[in-house]
Structure formats: structure tokens, C-alpha cells
Short mmCIF file of C-alpha atoms in Angstrom, two decimals:
data_model
loop_
_atom_site.label_atom_id
_atom_site.label_comp_id
_atom_site.label_asym_id
_atom_site.label_seq_id
_atom_site.Cartn_x
_atom_site.Cartn_y
_atom_site.Cartn_z
CA GLY M 498 -10.47 -13.59 3.67
CA GLN M 499 -9.85 -11.82 0.41
CA GLN M 500 -6.59 -12.61 -1.35
CA VAL M 501 -4.93 -10.73 -4.18
CA MET M 502 -2.12 -12.43 -6.08
CA GLN M 503 0.25 -10.91 -8.58
CA ILE M 504 2.47 -12.51 -11.19
CA PRO M 505 5.28 -12.49 -11.90
CA GLN M 506 7.05 -11.75 -8.63
CA TYR M 507 10.03 -10.37 -10.49
CA GLN M 508 10.87 -9.44 -14.06
CA HIS M 509 14.09 -8.22 -15.59
CA VAL M 510 13.84 -6.56 -19.03
CA GLN M 511 16.10 -4.66 -21.36
CA GLU M 512 15.22 -1.03 -21.90
CA GLY M 513 12.74 -0.75 -24.75
CA GLU M 514 11.07 -4.10 -24.09
CA ASP M 515 7.47 -4.33 -22.94
CA PHE M 516 6.38 -5.47 -19.49
CA THR M 517 3.11 -6.81 -18.07
CA THR M 518 2.05 -7.66 -14.54
CA TYR M 519 -1.15 -9.51 -13.72
CA CYS M 520 -3.33 -9.28 -10.66
CA ASN M 521 -5.96 -11.83 -9.58
CA SER M 522 -8.44 -11.55 -6.73
CA SER M 523 -10.20 -14.40 -4.95
CA THR M 524 -13.35 -12.26 -4.73
CA THR M 525 -15.17 -9.80 -6.99
CA LEU M 526 -13.88 -6.29 -6.58
CA SER M 527 -15.75 -3.00 -6.61
CA ASN M 528 -12.61 -1.25 -7.81
CA ILE M 529 -8.89 -1.83 -8.18
CA GLN M 530 -5.98 0.53 -7.72
CA TRP M 531 -2.37 0.40 -8.87
CA TYR M 532 0.66 1.74 -7.05
CA LYS M 533 4.36 2.10 -7.86
CA GLN M 534 7.09 1.90 -5.25
CA ARG M 535 10.58 2.99 -6.26
CA PRO M 536 13.53 1.29 -4.50
CA GLY M 537 13.84 2.77 -1.02
CA GLY M 538 10.60 4.69 -1.44
CA HIS M 539 6.97 4.35 -0.49
CA PRO M 540 4.01 3.30 -2.67
CA VAL M 541 2.61 6.05 -4.87
CA PHE M 542 -0.91 5.91 -6.27
CA LEU M 543 -1.08 5.55 -10.05
CA ILE M 544 -4.70 4.94 -11.01
CA GLN M 545 -8.07 3.49 -10.04
CA LEU M 546 -10.32 1.33 -12.23
CA VAL M 547 -13.99 0.96 -11.40
CA LYS M 548 -15.96 -0.37 -14.35
CA SER M 549 -16.02 -3.90 -15.70
CA GLY M 550 -13.74 -4.13 -18.76
CA GLU M 551 -12.35 -0.65 -18.18
CA VAL M 552 -9.10 0.33 -19.91
CA LYS M 553 -7.12 3.42 -18.95
CA LYS M 554 -3.84 4.78 -20.29
CA GLN M 555 -1.18 6.96 -18.78
CA LYS M 556 1.46 7.65 -21.42
CA ARG M 557 3.25 4.28 -21.85
CA LEU M 558 1.20 2.54 -19.12
CA THR M 559 -2.06 0.71 -19.93
CA PHE M 560 -4.31 -0.55 -17.15
CA GLN M 561 -7.15 -3.03 -17.62
CA PHE M 562 -9.91 -4.27 -15.32
CA GLY M 563 -11.37 -7.66 -16.20
CA GLU M 564 -14.96 -8.21 -17.25
CA ALA M 565 -15.67 -10.22 -14.11
CA LYS M 566 -13.93 -7.59 -11.95
CA LYS M 567 -11.65 -10.22 -10.43
CA ASN M 568 -8.48 -9.52 -12.37
CA SER M 569 -6.45 -6.66 -13.71
CA SER M 570 -3.26 -5.99 -15.61
CA LEU M 571 -0.68 -3.26 -16.06
CA HIS M 572 1.25 -3.13 -19.30
CA ILE M 573 4.23 -0.87 -19.89
CA THR M 574 5.25 -0.26 -23.49
CA ALA M 575 8.92 0.32 -24.29
CA THR M 576 10.23 0.31 -20.74
CA GLN M 577 12.69 2.92 -19.53
CA THR M 578 15.08 2.83 -16.58
CA THR M 579 12.73 5.23 -14.79
CA ASP M 580 10.14 2.43 -14.71
CA VAL M 581 12.24 0.46 -12.20
CA GLY M 582 10.35 -0.36 -9.02
CA THR M 583 7.69 -2.60 -7.56
CA TYR M 584 4.15 -2.40 -8.89
CA PHE M 585 1.28 -3.28 -6.59
CA CYS M 586 -2.36 -3.77 -7.33
CA ALA M 587 -4.84 -3.23 -4.51
CA GLY M 588 -8.43 -4.40 -4.48
CA ASP M 589 -11.44 -2.98 -2.73
CA SER M 590 -14.24 -5.51 -2.34
CA THR M 591 -16.52 -3.40 -0.19
CA GLY M 592 -17.10 -0.35 -2.35
CA THR M 593 -16.81 1.91 0.66
CA ALA M 594 -14.00 4.05 1.97
CA SER M 595 -12.63 1.10 3.87
CA LYS M 596 -9.58 -1.03 3.42
CA LEU M 597 -7.78 -2.19 0.34
CA THR M 598 -6.13 -5.59 0.04
CA PHE M 599 -2.75 -5.25 -1.64
CA GLY M 600 -1.24 -7.76 -4.00
CA THR M 601 2.19 -9.21 -3.39
CA GLY M 602 3.76 -6.92 -5.98
CA THR M 603 5.88 -7.35 -9.10
CA ARG M 604 9.42 -6.04 -9.00
CA LEU M 605 10.60 -4.67 -12.33
CA GLN M 606 14.27 -4.27 -13.15
CA VAL M 607 15.24 -2.48 -16.38
CA THR M 608 18.75 -2.52 -17.76
CA LEU M 609 20.30 -0.69 -20.70
CA ASP Y 258 1.07 19.30 -1.68
CA VAL Y 259 -0.60 16.70 0.52
CA LYS Y 260 1.50 15.04 3.14
CA VAL Y 261 1.60 12.05 5.45
CA THR Y 262 4.45 12.31 7.92
CA GLN Y 263 5.83 9.44 9.97
CA SER Y 264 7.84 10.49 12.97
CA SER Y 265 10.85 8.22 12.51
CA ARG Y 266 12.55 6.81 9.44
CA TYR Y 267 14.54 4.20 11.37
CA LEU Y 268 14.02 2.76 14.86
CA VAL Y 269 15.86 0.11 16.84
CA LYS Y 270 14.09 -1.25 19.91
CA ARG Y 271 14.69 -4.07 22.35
CA THR Y 272 12.44 -7.10 22.77
CA GLY Y 273 9.69 -6.38 25.28
CA GLU Y 274 9.75 -2.61 24.88
CA LYS Y 275 6.57 -0.66 24.23
CA VAL Y 276 6.94 1.10 20.88
CA PHE Y 277 4.98 4.04 19.52
CA LEU Y 278 4.91 4.84 15.80
CA GLU Y 279 3.35 8.19 14.98
CA CYS Y 280 1.67 9.32 11.78
CA VAL Y 281 0.27 12.74 10.95
CA GLN Y 282 -1.62 13.84 7.84
CA ASP Y 283 -2.40 17.39 6.78
CA MET Y 284 -5.20 16.61 4.31
CA ASP Y 285 -8.20 16.42 6.67
CA HIS Y 286 -8.75 12.81 5.57
CA GLU Y 287 -11.26 10.68 7.42
CA ASN Y 288 -9.52 7.36 6.83
CA MET Y 289 -6.09 6.35 8.06
CA PHE Y 290 -4.28 3.03 7.86
CA TRP Y 291 -1.28 1.17 9.20
CA TYR Y 292 0.40 -1.45 7.02
CA ARG Y 293 3.52 -3.49 7.42
CA GLN Y 294 5.62 -4.44 4.43
CA ASP Y 295 7.77 -7.56 4.33
CA PRO Y 296 9.66 -9.04 1.36
CA GLY Y 297 7.53 -11.47 -0.60
CA LEU Y 298 4.42 -10.68 1.45
CA GLY Y 299 3.51 -7.28 0.08
CA LEU Y 300 1.59 -4.85 2.26
CA ARG Y 301 -0.54 -6.27 5.04
CA LEU Y 302 -3.12 -4.22 6.89
CA ILE Y 303 -2.69 -4.01 10.66
CA TYR Y 304 -5.40 -1.53 11.70
CA PHE Y 305 -7.42 1.25 10.16
CA SER Y 306 -9.54 4.12 11.38
CA TYR Y 307 -12.43 5.83 9.62
CA ASP Y 308 -13.02 8.54 12.21
CA VAL Y 309 -11.65 9.99 15.42
CA LYS Y 310 -11.69 7.39 18.19
CA MET Y 311 -12.91 4.75 15.73
CA LYS Y 312 -10.72 1.81 14.79
CA GLU Y 313 -11.02 -1.54 13.11
CA LYS Y 314 -8.73 -4.53 12.98
CA GLY Y 315 -7.06 -5.35 9.73
CA ASP Y 316 -5.65 -8.69 8.68
CA ILE Y 317 -2.79 -8.94 11.19
CA PRO Y 318 -3.72 -6.98 14.37
CA GLU Y 319 -2.16 -9.36 16.89
CA GLY Y 320 0.49 -7.68 19.02
CA TYR Y 321 -0.56 -4.18 17.95
CA SER Y 322 -2.98 -1.52 19.06
CA VAL Y 323 -3.80 1.94 17.72
CA SER Y 324 -4.94 5.32 18.91
CA ARG Y 325 -6.72 8.11 17.07
CA GLU Y 326 -7.51 10.96 19.42
CA LYS Y 327 -7.34 13.66 16.73
CA LYS Y 328 -8.32 13.46 13.08
CA GLU Y 329 -4.85 14.21 11.80
CA ARG Y 330 -2.93 11.73 13.97
CA PHE Y 331 -2.98 7.93 13.96
CA SER Y 332 -0.59 6.08 16.26
CA LEU Y 333 0.47 2.45 16.09
CA ILE Y 334 1.50 0.84 19.38
CA LEU Y 335 3.51 -2.33 19.80
CA GLU Y 336 2.60 -3.35 23.34
CA SER Y 337 5.64 -5.60 23.83
CA ALA Y 338 7.93 -5.62 20.82
CA SER Y 339 9.11 -8.96 19.50
CA THR Y 340 11.70 -9.83 16.86
CA ASN Y 341 8.99 -10.96 14.41
CA GLN Y 342 7.73 -7.39 14.38
CA THR Y 343 10.90 -6.24 12.67
CA SER Y 344 9.52 -4.73 9.47
CA MET Y 345 8.81 -1.63 7.42
CA TYR Y 346 5.72 0.13 8.75
CA LEU Y 347 3.74 2.33 6.39
CA CYS Y 348 1.02 4.77 7.36
CA ALA Y 349 -1.50 5.97 4.78
CA SER Y 350 -4.54 8.18 4.57
CA ARG Y 351 -7.41 8.37 2.13
CA ASP Y 352 -10.20 10.84 1.52
CA SER Y 353 -12.90 8.53 0.17
CA HIS Y 354 -13.32 5.42 -1.93
CA LEU Y 355 -12.84 7.57 -5.02
CA TYR Y 356 -9.21 8.31 -4.34
CA GLY Y 357 -6.00 6.42 -3.77
CA TYR Y 358 -3.99 6.22 -0.63
CA THR Y 359 -1.29 8.73 0.23
CA PHE Y 360 1.52 6.95 2.04
CA GLY Y 361 4.11 8.24 4.45
CA SER Y 362 7.80 7.53 3.89
CA GLY Y 363 7.72 4.57 6.26
CA THR Y 364 9.43 3.58 9.49
CA ARG Y 365 11.91 0.73 9.36
CA LEU Y 366 11.70 -0.89 12.78
CA THR Y 367 14.28 -3.38 13.98
CA VAL Y 368 13.58 -5.27 17.20
CA VAL Y 369 16.68 -6.83 18.75
#
């Protein structure tokens, strides 16, 4: 079945440093979504990417979808302590309203 | 504000018990999902439903069943709870493939 891997599993940065997490799918995706889960919380939808090579920005967060639609990345510029949490990508290979396959997640720790 | 409500935040059950986890959404969404979340494994899909009385197996359906008698409610049933079903269970709903999932707060189930 479809597999979605994320690296790194964990990253610890100092506040103000940049952070990137990478997501790779074993199959071509119709779209990819990103979620953030704060410690003790539940995943919250951040964004969806649909087009090959698409780049979207949300303030300090930049999301990219690869040309082959099999990989994606999330980059955070100048991290803040509020960025702490686990970031998940989730791929949809069917293009319908059916299930997503979630990545294993990257846990980000930010210290002052 | 849209909401997905899970009936219990924490549950402790004994091995062999039948366990019901309830999820209700107030967004009139067609699609509902049950995931379990375990450290290092991310979110894994148990079952999903795209309409009332319709259900499909996810990636790890063994030992679980579901019920969707009304559009707003999606129940996860552990027929005979076992210790390897100790986990965080997350319910989610989704309007269409254009939008992200809205998750409930989760139920942390411990089977002793």
C-alpha cells in the first residue's frame, strides 16, 4: 500500500533558526496536506497543495509540492517557541474525498 | 466554529471488554474517519465512512468495527479489547477532497 515517510523524526532548534521537514510518498499523489499537532493536542489542518511544483506561504511557513508530486517540504523561517509541535504531511493518491495517508511526523522543539 | 466531538478524553477498559468510542460532527460532512496514533507510527487509518451506513476498511481494521447510522455520528467499536489496542484514537471529518480534515480532541484508551 501507499507509504508516506517524513524526515527528520525530531529536530531541536534555537529560537530564530530555520527548520525544514521533508515528506516522501511511495506513489504519485493527487494532493498533499500539512497538519500541526501541538503537545497534548490534536492535528490541525494547515494547508493543501494540489499542483505540481506548487509553492504556498503562510507568514513564516513555506510549503512546496515536488514536480513529480511524490514529495513535499515545509520550511519555517526564524522559528519561534509557538512553532513547537509535530508536523505531519498527509497524501491523497486517489483524488477523491477518500482517505489520506499520514506521514510519520516531525517533532519540532524550539528553545530560547 | 466547526466541531468534532469525541465522547471521552480518557478511558480505561479491561481486556476482553467491548468498547464503544463515539464521535459527533456538527458540520454536515459526508466523510468521517477513525485513526489511531502511536509514537513513531504517526496516524494510521482504521475505518472511514463516506455516507450513512457506508463504511470502508482502512489500513488497520483488524479487531475493530464501525457504525454510522446517522450522518453526524460515527462510532468505533472494539469487539474484544486487547492490550495492543491501547492508543490515542482520533476521529475526523471532511467535507470534500478540497478541504482538510477537522479532528476531534482524541480519546486516550488504556486497556489493562
